[in-house]
PDB file of C-alpha atoms in Angstrom:
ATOM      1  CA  UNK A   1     102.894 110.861 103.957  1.00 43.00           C
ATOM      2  CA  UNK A   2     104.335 107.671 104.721  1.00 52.00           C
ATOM      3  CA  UNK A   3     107.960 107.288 104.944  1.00 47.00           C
ATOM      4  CA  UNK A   4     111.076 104.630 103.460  1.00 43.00           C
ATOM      5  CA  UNK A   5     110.538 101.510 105.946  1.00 45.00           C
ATOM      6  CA  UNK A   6     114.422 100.471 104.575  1.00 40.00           C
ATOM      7  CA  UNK A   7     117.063 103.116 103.776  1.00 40.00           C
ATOM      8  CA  UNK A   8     118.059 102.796 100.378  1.00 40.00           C
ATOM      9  CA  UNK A   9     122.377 103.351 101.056  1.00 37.00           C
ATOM     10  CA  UNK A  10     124.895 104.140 103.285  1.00 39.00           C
ATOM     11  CA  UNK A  11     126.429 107.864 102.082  1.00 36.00           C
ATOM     12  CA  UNK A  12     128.797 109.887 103.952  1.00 40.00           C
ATOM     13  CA  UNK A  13     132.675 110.789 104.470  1.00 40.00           C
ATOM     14  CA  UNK A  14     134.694 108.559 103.369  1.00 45.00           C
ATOM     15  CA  UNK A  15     132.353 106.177 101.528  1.00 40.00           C
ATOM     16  CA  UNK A  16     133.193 106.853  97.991  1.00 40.00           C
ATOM     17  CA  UNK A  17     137.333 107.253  96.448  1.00 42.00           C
ATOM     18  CA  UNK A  18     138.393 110.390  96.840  1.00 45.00           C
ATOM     19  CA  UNK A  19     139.077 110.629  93.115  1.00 46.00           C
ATOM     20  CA  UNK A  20     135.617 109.475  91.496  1.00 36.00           C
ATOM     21  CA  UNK A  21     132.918 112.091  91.449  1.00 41.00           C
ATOM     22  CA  UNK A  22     129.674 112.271  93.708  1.00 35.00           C
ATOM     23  CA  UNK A  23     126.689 110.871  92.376  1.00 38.00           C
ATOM     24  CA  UNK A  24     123.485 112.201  93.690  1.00 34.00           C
ATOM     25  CA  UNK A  25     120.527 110.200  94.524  1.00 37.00           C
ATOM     26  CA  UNK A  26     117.563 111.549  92.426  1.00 44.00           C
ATOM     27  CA  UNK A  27     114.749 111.258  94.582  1.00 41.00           C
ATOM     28  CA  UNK A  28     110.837 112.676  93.797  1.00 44.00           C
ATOM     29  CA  UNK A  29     110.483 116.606  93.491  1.00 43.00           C
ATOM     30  CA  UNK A  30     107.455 116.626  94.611  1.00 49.00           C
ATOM     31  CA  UNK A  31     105.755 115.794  97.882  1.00 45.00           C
ATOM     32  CA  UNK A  32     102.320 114.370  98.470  1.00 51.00           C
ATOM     33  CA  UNK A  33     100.400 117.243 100.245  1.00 51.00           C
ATOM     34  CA  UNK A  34      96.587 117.677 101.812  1.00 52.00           C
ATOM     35  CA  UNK A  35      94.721 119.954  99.941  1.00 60.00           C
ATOM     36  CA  UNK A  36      91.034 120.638 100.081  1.00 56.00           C
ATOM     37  CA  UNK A  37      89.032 119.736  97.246  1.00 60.00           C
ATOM     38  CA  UNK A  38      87.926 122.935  94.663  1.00 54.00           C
ATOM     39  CA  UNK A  39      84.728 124.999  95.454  1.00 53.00           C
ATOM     40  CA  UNK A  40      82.303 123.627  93.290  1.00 60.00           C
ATOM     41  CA  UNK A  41      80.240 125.663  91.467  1.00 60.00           C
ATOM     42  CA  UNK A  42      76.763 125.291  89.828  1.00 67.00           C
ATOM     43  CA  UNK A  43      75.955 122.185  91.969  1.00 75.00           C
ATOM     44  CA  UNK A  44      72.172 120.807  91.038  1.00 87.00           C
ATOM     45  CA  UNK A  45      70.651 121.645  94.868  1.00 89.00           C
ATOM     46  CA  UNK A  46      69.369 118.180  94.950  1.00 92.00           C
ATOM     47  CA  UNK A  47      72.397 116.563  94.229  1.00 92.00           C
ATOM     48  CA  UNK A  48      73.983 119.090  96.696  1.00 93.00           C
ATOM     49  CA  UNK A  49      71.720 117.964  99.618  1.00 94.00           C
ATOM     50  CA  UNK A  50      72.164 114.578  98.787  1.00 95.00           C
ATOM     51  CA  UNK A  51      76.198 114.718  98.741  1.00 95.00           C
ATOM     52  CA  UNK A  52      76.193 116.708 102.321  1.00 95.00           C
ATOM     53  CA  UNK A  53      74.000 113.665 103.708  1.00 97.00           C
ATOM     54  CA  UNK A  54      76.485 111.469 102.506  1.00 97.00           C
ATOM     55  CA  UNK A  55      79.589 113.291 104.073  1.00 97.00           C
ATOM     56  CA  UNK A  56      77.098 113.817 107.535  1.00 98.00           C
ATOM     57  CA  UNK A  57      76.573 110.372 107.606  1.00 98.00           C
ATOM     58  CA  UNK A  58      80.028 109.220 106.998  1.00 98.00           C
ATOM     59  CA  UNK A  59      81.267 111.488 109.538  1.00 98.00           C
ATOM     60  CA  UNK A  60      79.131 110.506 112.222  1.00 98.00           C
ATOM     61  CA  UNK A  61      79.828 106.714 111.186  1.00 98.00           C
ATOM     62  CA  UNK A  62      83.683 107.787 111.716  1.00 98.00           C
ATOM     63  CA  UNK A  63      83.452 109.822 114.871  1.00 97.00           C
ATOM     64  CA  UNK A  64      81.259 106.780 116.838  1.00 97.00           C
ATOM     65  CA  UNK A  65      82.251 103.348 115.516  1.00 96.00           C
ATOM     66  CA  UNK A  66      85.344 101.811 115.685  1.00 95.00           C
ATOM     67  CA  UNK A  67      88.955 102.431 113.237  1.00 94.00           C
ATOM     68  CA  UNK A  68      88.154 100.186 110.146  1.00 94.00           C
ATOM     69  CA  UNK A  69      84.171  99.288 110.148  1.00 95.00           C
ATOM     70  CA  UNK A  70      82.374 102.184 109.263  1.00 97.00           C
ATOM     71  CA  UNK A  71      81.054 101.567 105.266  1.00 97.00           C
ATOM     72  CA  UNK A  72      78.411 103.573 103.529  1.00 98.00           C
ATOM     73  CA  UNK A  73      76.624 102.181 100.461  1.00 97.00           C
ATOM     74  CA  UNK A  74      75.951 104.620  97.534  1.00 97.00           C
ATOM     75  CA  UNK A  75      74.493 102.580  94.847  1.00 93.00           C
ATOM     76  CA  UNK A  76      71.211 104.850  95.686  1.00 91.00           C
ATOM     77  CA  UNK A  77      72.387 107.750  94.921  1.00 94.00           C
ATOM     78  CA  UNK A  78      71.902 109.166  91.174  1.00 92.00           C
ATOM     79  CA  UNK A  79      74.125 110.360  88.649  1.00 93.00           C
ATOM     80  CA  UNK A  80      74.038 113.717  89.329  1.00 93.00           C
ATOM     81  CA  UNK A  81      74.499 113.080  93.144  1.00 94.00           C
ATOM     82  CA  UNK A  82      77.767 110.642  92.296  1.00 94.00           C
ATOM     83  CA  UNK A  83      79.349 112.730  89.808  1.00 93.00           C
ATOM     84  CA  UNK A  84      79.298 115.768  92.359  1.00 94.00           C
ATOM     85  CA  UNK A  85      80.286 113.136  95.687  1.00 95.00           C
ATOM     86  CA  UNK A  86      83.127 112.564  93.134  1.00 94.00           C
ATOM     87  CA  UNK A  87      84.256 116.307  93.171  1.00 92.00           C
ATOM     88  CA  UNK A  88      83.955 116.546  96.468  1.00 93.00           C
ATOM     89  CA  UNK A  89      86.058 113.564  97.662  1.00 96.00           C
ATOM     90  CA  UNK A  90      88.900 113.750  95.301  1.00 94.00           C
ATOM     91  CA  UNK A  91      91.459 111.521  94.683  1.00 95.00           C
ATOM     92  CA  UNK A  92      93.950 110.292  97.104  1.00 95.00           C
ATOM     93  CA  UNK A  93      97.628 108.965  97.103  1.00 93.00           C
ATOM     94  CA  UNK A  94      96.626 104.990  96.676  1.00 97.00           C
ATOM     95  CA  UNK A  95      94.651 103.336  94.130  1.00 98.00           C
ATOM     96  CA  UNK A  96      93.902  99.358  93.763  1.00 98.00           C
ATOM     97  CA  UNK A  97      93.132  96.760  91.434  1.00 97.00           C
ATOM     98  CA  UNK A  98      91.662  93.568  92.923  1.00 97.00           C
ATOM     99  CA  UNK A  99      91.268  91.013  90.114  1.00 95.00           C
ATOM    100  CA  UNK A 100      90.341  88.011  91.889  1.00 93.00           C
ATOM    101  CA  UNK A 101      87.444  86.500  93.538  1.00 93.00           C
ATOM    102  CA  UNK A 102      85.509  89.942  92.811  1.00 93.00           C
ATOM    103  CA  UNK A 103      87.032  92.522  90.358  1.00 95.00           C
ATOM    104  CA  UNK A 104      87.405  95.989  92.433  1.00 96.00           C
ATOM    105  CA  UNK A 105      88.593  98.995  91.878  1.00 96.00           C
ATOM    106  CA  UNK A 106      89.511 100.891  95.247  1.00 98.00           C
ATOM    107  CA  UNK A 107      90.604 104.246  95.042  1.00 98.00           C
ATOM    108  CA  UNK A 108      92.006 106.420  98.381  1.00 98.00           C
ATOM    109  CA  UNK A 109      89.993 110.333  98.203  1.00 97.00           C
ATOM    110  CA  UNK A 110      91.876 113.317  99.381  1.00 96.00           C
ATOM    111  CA  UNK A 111      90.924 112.499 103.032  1.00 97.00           C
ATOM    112  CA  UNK A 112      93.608 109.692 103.838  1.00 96.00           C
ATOM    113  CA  UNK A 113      91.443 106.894 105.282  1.00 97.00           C
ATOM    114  CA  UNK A 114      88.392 107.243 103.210  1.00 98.00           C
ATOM    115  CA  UNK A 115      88.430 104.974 100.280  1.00 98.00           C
ATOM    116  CA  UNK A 116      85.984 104.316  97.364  1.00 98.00           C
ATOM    117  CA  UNK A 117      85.046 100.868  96.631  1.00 98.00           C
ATOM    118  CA  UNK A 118      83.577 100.049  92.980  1.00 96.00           C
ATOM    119  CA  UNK A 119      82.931  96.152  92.131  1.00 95.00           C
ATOM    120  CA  UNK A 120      82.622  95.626  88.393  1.00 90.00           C
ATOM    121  CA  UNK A 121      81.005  92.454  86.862  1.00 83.00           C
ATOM    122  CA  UNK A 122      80.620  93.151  83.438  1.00 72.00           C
ATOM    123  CA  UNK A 123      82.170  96.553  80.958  1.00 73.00           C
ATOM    124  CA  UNK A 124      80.967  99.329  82.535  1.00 68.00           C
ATOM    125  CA  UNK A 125      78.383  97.868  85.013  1.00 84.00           C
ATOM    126  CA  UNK A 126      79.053  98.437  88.573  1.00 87.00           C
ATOM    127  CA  UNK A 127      78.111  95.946  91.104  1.00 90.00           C
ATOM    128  CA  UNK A 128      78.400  97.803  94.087  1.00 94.00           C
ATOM    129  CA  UNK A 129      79.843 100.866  95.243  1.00 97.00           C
ATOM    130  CA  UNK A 130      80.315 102.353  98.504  1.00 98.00           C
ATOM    131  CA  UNK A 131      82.678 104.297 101.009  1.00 98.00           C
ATOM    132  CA  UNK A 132      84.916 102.442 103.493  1.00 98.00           C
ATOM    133  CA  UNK A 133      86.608 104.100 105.889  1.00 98.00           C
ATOM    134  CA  UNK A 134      89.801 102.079 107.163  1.00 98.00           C
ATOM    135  CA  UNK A 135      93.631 101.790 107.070  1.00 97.00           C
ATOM    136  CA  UNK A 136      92.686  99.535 104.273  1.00 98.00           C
ATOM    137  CA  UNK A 137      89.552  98.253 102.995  1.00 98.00           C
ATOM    138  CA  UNK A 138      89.512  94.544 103.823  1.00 97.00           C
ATOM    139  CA  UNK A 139      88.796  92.933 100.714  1.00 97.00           C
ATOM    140  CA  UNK A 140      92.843  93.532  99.749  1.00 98.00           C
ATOM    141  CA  UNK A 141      93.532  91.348 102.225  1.00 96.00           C
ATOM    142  CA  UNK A 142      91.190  88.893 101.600  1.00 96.00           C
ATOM    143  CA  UNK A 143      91.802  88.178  98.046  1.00 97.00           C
ATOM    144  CA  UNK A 144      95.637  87.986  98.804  1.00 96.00           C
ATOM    145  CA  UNK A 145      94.942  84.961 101.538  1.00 94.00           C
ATOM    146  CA  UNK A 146      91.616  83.372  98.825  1.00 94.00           C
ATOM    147  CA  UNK A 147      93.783  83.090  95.683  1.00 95.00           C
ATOM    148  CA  UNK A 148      96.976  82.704  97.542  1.00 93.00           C
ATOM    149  CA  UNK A 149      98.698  79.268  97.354  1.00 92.00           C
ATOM    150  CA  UNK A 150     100.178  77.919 100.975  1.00 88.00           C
ATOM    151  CA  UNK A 151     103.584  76.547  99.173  1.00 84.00           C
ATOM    152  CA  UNK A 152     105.767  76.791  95.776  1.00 82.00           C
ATOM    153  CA  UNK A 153     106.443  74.562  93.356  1.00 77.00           C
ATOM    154  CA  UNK A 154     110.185  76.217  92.984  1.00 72.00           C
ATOM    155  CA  UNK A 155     111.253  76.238  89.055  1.00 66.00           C
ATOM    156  CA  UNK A 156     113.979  74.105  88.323  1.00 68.00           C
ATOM    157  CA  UNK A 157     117.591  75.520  88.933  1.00 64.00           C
ATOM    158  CA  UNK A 158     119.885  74.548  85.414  1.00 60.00           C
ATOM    159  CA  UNK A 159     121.682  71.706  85.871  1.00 58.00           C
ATOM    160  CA  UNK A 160     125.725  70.823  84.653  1.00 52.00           C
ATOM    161  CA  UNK A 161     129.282  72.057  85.389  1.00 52.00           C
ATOM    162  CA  UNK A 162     129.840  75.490  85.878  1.00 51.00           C
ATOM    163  CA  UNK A 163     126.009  76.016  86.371  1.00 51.00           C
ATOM    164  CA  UNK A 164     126.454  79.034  88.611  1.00 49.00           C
ATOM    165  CA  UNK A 165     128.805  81.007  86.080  1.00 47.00           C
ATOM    166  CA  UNK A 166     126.674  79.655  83.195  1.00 45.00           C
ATOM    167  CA  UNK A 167     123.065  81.083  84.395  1.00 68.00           C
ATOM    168  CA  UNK A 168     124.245  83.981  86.506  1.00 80.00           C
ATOM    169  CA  UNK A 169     122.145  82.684  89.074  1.00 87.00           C
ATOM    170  CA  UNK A 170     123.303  83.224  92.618  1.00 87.00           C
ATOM    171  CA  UNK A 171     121.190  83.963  96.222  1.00 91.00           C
ATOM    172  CA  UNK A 172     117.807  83.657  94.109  1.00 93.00           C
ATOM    173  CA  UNK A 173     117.461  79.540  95.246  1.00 91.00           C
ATOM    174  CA  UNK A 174     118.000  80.788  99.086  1.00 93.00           C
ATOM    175  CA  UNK A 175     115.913  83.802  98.969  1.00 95.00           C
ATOM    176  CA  UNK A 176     112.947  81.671  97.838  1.00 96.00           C
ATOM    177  CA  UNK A 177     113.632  79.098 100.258  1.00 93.00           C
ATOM    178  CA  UNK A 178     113.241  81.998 102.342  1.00 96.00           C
ATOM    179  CA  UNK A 179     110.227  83.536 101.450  1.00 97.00           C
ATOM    180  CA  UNK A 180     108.208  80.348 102.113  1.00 95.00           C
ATOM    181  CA  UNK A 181     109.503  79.531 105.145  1.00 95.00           C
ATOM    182  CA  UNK A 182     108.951  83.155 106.373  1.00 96.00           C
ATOM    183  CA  UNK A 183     105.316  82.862 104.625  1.00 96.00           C
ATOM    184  CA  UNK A 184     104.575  79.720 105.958  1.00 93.00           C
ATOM    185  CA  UNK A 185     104.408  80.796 109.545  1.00 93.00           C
ATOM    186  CA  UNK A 186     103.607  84.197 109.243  1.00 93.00           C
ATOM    187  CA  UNK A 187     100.354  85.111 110.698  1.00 91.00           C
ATOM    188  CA  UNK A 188      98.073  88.473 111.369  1.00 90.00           C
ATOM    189  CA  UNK A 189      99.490  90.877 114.136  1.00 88.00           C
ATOM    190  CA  UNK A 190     103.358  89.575 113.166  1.00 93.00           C
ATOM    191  CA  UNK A 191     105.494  92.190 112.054  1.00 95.00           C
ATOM    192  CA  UNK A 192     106.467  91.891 108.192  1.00 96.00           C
ATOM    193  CA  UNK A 193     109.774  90.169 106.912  1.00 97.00           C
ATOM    194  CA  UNK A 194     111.583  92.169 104.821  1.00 97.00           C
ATOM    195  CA  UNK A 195     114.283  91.404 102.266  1.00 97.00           C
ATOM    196  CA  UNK A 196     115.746  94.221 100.933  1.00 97.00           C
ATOM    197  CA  UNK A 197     116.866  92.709  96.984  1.00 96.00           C
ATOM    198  CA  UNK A 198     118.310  96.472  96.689  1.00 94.00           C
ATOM    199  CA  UNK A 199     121.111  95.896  99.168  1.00 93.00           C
ATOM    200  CA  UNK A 200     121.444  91.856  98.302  1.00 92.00           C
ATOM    201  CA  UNK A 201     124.052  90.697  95.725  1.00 90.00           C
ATOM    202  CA  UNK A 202     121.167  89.480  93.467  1.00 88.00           C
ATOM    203  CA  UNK A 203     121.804  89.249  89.416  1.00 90.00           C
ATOM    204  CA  UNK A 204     119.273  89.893  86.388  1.00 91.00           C
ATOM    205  CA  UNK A 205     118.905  86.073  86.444  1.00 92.00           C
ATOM    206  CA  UNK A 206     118.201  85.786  90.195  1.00 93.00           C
ATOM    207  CA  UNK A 207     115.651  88.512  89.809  1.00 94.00           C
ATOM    208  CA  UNK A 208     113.898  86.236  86.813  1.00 93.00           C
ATOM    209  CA  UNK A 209     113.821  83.339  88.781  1.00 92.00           C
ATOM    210  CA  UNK A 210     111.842  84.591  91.722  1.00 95.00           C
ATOM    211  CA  UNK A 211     109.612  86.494  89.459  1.00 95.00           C
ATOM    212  CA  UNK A 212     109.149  83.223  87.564  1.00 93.00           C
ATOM    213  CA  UNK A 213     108.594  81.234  90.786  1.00 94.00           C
ATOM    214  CA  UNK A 214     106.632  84.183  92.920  1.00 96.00           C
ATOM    215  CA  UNK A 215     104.395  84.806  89.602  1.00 95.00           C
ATOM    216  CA  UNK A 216     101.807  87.559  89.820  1.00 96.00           C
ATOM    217  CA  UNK A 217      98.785  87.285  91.850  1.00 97.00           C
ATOM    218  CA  UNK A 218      95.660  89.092  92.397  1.00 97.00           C
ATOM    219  CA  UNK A 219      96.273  92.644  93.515  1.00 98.00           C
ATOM    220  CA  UNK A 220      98.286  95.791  92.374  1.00 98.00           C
ATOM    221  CA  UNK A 221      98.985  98.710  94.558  1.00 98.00           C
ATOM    222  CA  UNK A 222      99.830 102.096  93.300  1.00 97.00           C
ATOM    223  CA  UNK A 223     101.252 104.517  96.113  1.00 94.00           C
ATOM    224  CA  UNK A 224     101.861 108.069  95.075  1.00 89.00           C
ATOM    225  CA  UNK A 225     102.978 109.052  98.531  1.00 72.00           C
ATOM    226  CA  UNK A 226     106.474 109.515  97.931  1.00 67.00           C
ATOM    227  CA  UNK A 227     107.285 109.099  93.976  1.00 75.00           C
ATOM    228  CA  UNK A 228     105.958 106.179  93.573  1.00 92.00           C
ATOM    229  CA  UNK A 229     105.703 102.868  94.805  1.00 96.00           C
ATOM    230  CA  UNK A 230     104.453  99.526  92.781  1.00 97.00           C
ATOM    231  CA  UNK A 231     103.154  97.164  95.267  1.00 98.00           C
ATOM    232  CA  UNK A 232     101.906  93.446  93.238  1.00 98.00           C
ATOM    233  CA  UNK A 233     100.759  90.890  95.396  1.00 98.00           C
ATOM    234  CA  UNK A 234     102.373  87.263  94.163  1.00 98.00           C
ATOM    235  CA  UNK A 235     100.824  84.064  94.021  1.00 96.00           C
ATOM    236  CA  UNK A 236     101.976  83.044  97.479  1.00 96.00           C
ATOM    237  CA  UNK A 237      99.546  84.282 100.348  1.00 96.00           C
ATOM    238  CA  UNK A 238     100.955  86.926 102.217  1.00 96.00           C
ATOM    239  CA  UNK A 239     103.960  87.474  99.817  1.00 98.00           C
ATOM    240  CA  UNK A 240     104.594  91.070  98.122  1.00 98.00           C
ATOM    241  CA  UNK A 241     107.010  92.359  95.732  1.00 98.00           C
ATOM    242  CA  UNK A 242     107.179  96.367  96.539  1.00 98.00           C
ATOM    243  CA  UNK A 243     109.212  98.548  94.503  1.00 97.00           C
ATOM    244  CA  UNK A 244     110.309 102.079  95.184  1.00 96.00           C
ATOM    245  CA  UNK A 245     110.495 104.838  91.835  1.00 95.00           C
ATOM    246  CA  UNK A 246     111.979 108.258  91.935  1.00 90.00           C
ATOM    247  CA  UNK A 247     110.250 111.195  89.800  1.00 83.00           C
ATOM    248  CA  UNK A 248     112.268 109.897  86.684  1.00 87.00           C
ATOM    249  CA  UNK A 249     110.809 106.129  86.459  1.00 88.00           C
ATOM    250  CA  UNK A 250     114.293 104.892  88.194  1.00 92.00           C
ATOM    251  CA  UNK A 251     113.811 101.764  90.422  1.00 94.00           C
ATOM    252  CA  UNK A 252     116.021 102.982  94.094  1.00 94.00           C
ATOM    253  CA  UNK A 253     114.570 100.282  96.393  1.00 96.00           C
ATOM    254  CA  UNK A 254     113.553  96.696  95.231  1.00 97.00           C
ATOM    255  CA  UNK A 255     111.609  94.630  98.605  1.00 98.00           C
ATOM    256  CA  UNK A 256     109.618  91.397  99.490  1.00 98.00           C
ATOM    257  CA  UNK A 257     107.671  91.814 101.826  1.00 98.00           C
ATOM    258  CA  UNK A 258     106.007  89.017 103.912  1.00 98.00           C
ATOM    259  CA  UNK A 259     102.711  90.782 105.695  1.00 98.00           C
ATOM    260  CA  UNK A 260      99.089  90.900 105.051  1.00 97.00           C
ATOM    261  CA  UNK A 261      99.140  94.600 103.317  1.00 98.00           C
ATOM    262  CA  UNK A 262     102.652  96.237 103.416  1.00 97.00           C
ATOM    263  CA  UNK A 263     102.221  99.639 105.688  1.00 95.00           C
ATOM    264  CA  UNK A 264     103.063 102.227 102.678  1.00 94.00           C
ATOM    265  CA  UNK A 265      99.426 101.514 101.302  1.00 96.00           C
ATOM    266  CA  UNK A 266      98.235 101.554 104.349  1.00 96.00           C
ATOM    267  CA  UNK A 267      96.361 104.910 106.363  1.00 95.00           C
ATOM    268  CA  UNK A 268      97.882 105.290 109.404  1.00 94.00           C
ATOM    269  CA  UNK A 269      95.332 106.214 112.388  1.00 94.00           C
ATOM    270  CA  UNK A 270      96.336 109.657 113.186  1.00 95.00           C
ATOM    271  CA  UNK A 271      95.973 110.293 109.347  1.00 93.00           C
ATOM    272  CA  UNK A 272      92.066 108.958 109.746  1.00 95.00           C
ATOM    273  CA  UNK A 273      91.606 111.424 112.944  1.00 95.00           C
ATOM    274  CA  UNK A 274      92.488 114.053 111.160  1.00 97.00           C
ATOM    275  CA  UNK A 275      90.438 112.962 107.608  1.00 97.00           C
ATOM    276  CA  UNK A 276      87.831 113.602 110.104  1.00 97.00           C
ATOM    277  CA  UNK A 277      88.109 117.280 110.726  1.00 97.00           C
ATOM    278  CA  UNK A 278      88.919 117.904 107.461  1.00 96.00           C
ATOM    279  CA  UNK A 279      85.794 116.083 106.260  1.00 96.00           C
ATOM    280  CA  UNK A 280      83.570 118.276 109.107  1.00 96.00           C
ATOM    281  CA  UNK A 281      85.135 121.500 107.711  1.00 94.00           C
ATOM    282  CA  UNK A 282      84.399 120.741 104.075  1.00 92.00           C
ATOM    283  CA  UNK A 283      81.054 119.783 105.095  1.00 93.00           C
ATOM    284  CA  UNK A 284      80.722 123.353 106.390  1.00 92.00           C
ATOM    285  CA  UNK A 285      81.904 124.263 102.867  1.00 88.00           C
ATOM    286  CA  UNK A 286      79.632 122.823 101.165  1.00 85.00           C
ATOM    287  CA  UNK A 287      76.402 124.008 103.381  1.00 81.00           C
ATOM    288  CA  UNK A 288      77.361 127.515 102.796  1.00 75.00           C
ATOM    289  CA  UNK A 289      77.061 127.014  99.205  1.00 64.00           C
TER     290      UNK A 289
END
């Protein structure tokens, strides 16, 4: 599970009046957990075989060739043989929409690491599919830096007397100066820039503005991990807007992030070693049945 990069607020003695009540922080009930997929029963033996191949193959592929580059195509396998592979590897904490240059779903199994990769070109055709096994498949990245502009053309702040009090706007014209300054130099291998908007004196109207400005760009991130967090790439390359949820639908952290992927979608490598013996003893699982 992959832990707050920012903490959320200061607590302790002395940091609230001793007169006004304590008000808790309602975080998620419920933590995200590894557990093996169910038994399946009444598997077609064909389909069976053809699944255990798979998972053989993937697991060699992971065990030999280096963090990030092993794929496996499955657009040969049949119905029965996909519908069972689907039992079998589950679905994980992080799922992806890619809408631009390719539309892809990407969805994380139960065996951090392991992610399933589905191109779509028409309603209900699929393109490609195939297993990827990676902190992150590559194409997230990729569509972020293709559709991503370099620079913004800023919206205009409200002009007159008094425009501050008037609009409510008040850090949102600095904080997107910023943001492309930051994103203009950032490159692969940097660590990301975070701005916490959570901790930030930032109004309804600042938050408008950026969104107005930032505007919405070609992936969405869904991270159960922890809650959940709502990671939506923006139009400027290399620019996220990552938001935090607790089990209730309350927003408790509000980020940009400057980075190629922010780390909470991402697999960390220890998590991939061990997706590997968890994959090798489900594998013996399955050729017992």
């Amino acid at each position: 599970m992959k832990s707050f990069p920012i903490p959320v607020m200061a607590v302790g003695p002395g940091s609230e009046p001793e007169d006004m009540p304590l008000n808790y922080l309602s975080v998620a009930e419920d933590m995200a957990v590894f557990r093996m997929p169910a038994t399946l029963e009444a598997a077609e033996p064909r389909a069976l075989a053809e699944v255990r191949a798979v998972l053989a193959r993937l697991i060699e592929a992971m065990q030999t060739l280096p963090f990030g580059t092993p794929r496996l195509d499955l657009t040969g396998l049949n119905a029965a043989a996909l519908n069972l592979l689907n039992q079998t590897l589950g679905e994980g904490e992080v799922s992806v929409i890619v809408r631009a240059p390719r539309r892809l779903c990407i969805q994380e199994t139960l065996f951090a690491g392991v992610w399933r990769v589905r191109e779509t070109r028409a309603v209900g055709r699929i393109a490609a599919d195939r297993l990827e096994a990676c902190s992150i498949p590559a194409a997230v990245a990729d569509a972020v830096r293709s559709c991503g502009v370099e620079d913004l053309e800023l919206p205009p702040e409200p002009a007159g007397p008094d425009t501050e009090r008037r609009t409510g706007l008040m850090n949102a014209p600095s904080l997107l100066a910023e943001i492309v300054e930051r994103a203009g130099r950032w490159h692969v291998g940097q660590p990301p820039h975070v701005i916490n908007l959570t901790l930030l004196p930032a109004s309804p109207e600042d938050l408008d503005h950026m969104a107005q400005a930032l505007g919405a760009g070609p992936v969405t991130i869904l991270s159960r991990g922890y809650g959940n967090c709502r990671i939506s790439s923006t139009r400027l390359a290399n620019v996220w807007w990552v938001q935090y949820f607790n089990s209730m639908d309350k927003l408790i952290l509000d980020t940009i992030e400057v980075v190629d992927v922010p780390e909470v979608a991402l697999a960390a490598r220890e998590d991939y070693e061990d997706s590997i013996g968890r994959l090798s003893e489900w594998l013996e699982t399955l050729e017992e049945e």
